[in-house]
Amino acid sequence: MPDRGGGPTGPRIRVGRPSRRVRTLLMTLGVLAVLAMAFVMFAGFWTDWLWYRSVHYSSVFTTTLWTKIGLFFVFGLLMAASVGFNIWLAHRLRPPLSAMSMEQQSLDRYRMGIAPYKKWLLLGITSLVGLIAGASASGQWRTWLMWVNGVSFNQKDPQFHLDISFYTFDLPWYRFLLGFGFAAAVLSLIAAALTHYLYGGLRITSPGARATAAATGHLSVLLGLFVALKAIAYWLDRYGLAVKSSEFKATGNWTGLRYVDANAYLPAKTILFCIAVICALLFFATLWRRTWQLPVIGFGLMVLSAILIGGLYPAIVQKFQVQPNEQAKEAPYVEKNLKATREAYGIDGTQVSDYAGTSSTKDNTKLREDADTTASIRLLDPNIVSPTFQQLQQMKNYYAFPTNLDVDRYSKDGTAAEDQDTVIGLRELNLNGIPKNNWINDHFRYTHGYGVVAAKGTTATSGGRPVFTESDLPSKGDLPTYEQRVYYGEKTTQYSIVGGPQKEIDYSDDNGEKTTSYKGDSGVSLSNPINRAAYAVAFGEPQILYSGAIGDGSRILYNRTPKDRVEAVAPWLTIDGDAYPAVVDGKIQWIVDAYTTTNGYPYASRTTLGDTTADSLTATNNQRAVVAQQNQVNYIRNSVKATVDAYTGEVKLYQWDTKDPVLKTWMKAFPNTVEKKSDISQSLMDHLRYPQDLFKVQRELLTRYHVKDAETFLSGSEVWQVPDEPTNKSGDAVPPYYLSMKMPDQQAQAFSLTTTFTPNGRDNLSAFMSVNAEAGTSDYGKIRILKLPTSEPVDGPKQVQSQFNSEQDIAESIRLLRGGDSEVEYGNLLTVPLDGGLLYVEPVFVRGSELKYPLLRKVLVTYGGKTAFEDTLDQALNKIFDTESPTAPPADDGTTTPPPTSSDPTVQEALTDAQKAFDEGQQALKESDWDAYGKAQQDLEDALKRAADAQAKAEKSSGSGGSESSDKGSSPSSSPSTGSSSGPSSDESSGSS
């Protein structure tokens, strides 16, 4: 045959398999890629296990892990088996011969195409749905653990009389199972229908019957299962009404049954349940009847009933029965909501009492004395003086203090005689301030902060600086000896590698740098090369694998903030936004408050923790924000007090609320992780306090739930609001303040947390709220509300601030303080109930143009319509009450007149020096030369002290016996508001250094 190729025949190009070398290379690369991915996954798992083991909470890791794995495999296999079985069954029930039609001929091509891969296709589909279902189920580990370990509340809901644990622990799990059942039924139905269609059991365009008898029976059973699950859903929905959310104008996010729920939705759900059961039975009956006529009719009836009975009927009841007489209809259900909400948020024991708002006492001397005994007025605002701490006590640029300091109680002069409010902060590591950033400096040399800095909350020096009770580097003062190194803190967010051949910078003094090597057992050992490789991968830092700075004894520290550590070891807790440090038994301990929450408490209204706890402090400090496990909650308890050792990182969880069933449930799920309340030492108990975020949640609820009768509640006439921060125009809520004070029914001062309320939409004062924050006392946690009269309005915080700003003399003084580009900052506006009236006190700080930190310069006070703006609290109170100071005049701060002269030459010489220093201070004040002003105040204090000592010595030698009064009359330490018992040495010398 002639060649019909149409051209010359050249060499044929053979397309064959790649060479053996290429195949080997590709195979090797593939294996290496798989191994690399496997090691990355292993590194994450292994480093987590090592960390949990290092903090001695490995049981939390294993319990959580095995629970997730168990749920993944059980529900993944169930889903895979359900879908796979129905595909197999539909294939088995296929008709032996397909109909002769264009539809079936088109499907023949698909049947022939997948025939060789049927088993693999079945395996792939089932594996995919199994993986998805298993991953979804593993995320329900909390729901499973709460269900299997649930503890009874021993309280029943008012509608169904079931224990509250049914709604908090059982119902969420049943809903998950129901959702899983629906998913399995729907996926099985879709898979079976597609298989029947592919193999001719279902026909769309073919002549004759649309489905074979086998396909009809199979799909009917699946539809029957779906409808049966819907019947179960209707039945559970009946109980779900007790925890159903709905918007109600009087209560906000209402939870529980209302009139329409109890009288329309509840019977409707019962009727729909019965209809769904009947409809399911009709679908199952097609196994014998082989027709869908009755099931389809039944299903249509169910849908119609759901529209009419479940939707239209409740709307009619709401429109024609409830709205015309809402208060009468809703009152019984509001009573249930009031009771449940107050119990769920721990505000059922709130003591509400009437308070006049104006004092009837005419004896100013008594009022002045009561002002000293009613409260220890804290002038040092922890949210303002951080820059002052930073400037005076930072010492090195690689140290820093938090933006917001904390308030705690410490004994005066190191004795246990009397606690005083103290502003405290830790000198933490600040990597942004180290001389040179590199990997060794960032992670090996600069590893920790150093020391506590504390100052009296109620006093300041004559120069306006804090009176430090613990200061310098290393820190020294009133506190007993303690471990000062801070390896774990709020600002410590980077990992460090310690304990190895590379020495760490400890601190610096006049003799140069001191080095140290970490001696604690915290962190994970890097001696093992597998550990090093795992951390190199997990942290994306290959130098960890081969660096010579890592050797025997090297340990890696990470997860170093107190909140992160507590959240990691107790993932079932919600963490308070403000961890605070305390010196306890020779160690710095971070104290962290933690909450158990649920959103399944029947009838209790829900709240969003992130919104409720927001205020002017969280707006500027994200670390204080609260992130709850659930978006909304309607039950909260401060069930756990946790501590984190600042040196070793050791985490301890203590059971605080011994009655909380939610905590008991988690303690069953994670045994031996929470220690008994009795294990809390007395020294630790002395520093525990009522948590701010719980207080903020409770005060938000009490704006509405302070009333107990439904009629007043529904009228909305007694709704309050939390006032905005009065010292700025941010519009953020005013934060609560810690303050040692006594309420009218208390006999002595107690460390308290306080706030105010204003009427909804107005600025006058509605109420004052306080809670005893002193742990270990019988009154701890008791909430007291003083309710102001509505007939005689009392000025609220914003009005008081406006009054301060509008008075001409005060405004002029503020203008002078702002001279020379200085900034005036208002401190916390404290409210103190005093003899029927309300005493407002606000410290005023000045941040000079040269000195970049605020100093306490003035004190604003108002009471009974009178306002004072003076240099010291004593002077302001004296002016308000028209009295002389019960003690001698305060130390001179550049604006007061020096004490009278004496005939003694030594005294006269000292007072001459004092006058000179006073004049220099005045001149420096006019020129806004704050350095010169500070030096002048130090010279003034020294001169006055020399004068007082000389006078006392002269009187003693002459036998006058007046040394004590003379000393009080001249010493700079005499003023309780601006004097310093420790003299100027700690803060003044620190500032000059």
Tab-separated table of C-alpha atoms in Angstrom, residues 427 449-452 470 472-476 482-486 588:
chain	number	residue	atom	x	y	z
A	427	ARG	CA	9.495	47.116	87.189
A	449	GLY	CA	12.365	42.805	85.254
A	450	TYR	CA	13.412	43.656	88.766
A	451	GLY	CA	11.583	44.695	91.898
A	452	VAL	CA	8.386	46.144	93.280
A	470	GLU	CA	9.291	50.478	98.282
A	472	ASP	CA	15.184	52.029	94.206
A	473	LEU	CA	17.119	49.233	92.488
A	474	PRO	CA	17.294	46.700	94.032
A	475	SER	CA	14.023	47.701	95.661
A	476	LYS	CA	14.029	48.376	99.371
A	482	TYR	CA	11.425	38.817	98.711
A	483	GLU	CA	12.571	37.429	95.348
A	484	GLN	CA	12.709	40.536	93.172
A	485	ARG	CA	13.330	39.097	89.711
A	486	VAL	CA	10.272	39.276	87.464
A	588	ILE	CA	5.959	38.253	93.992
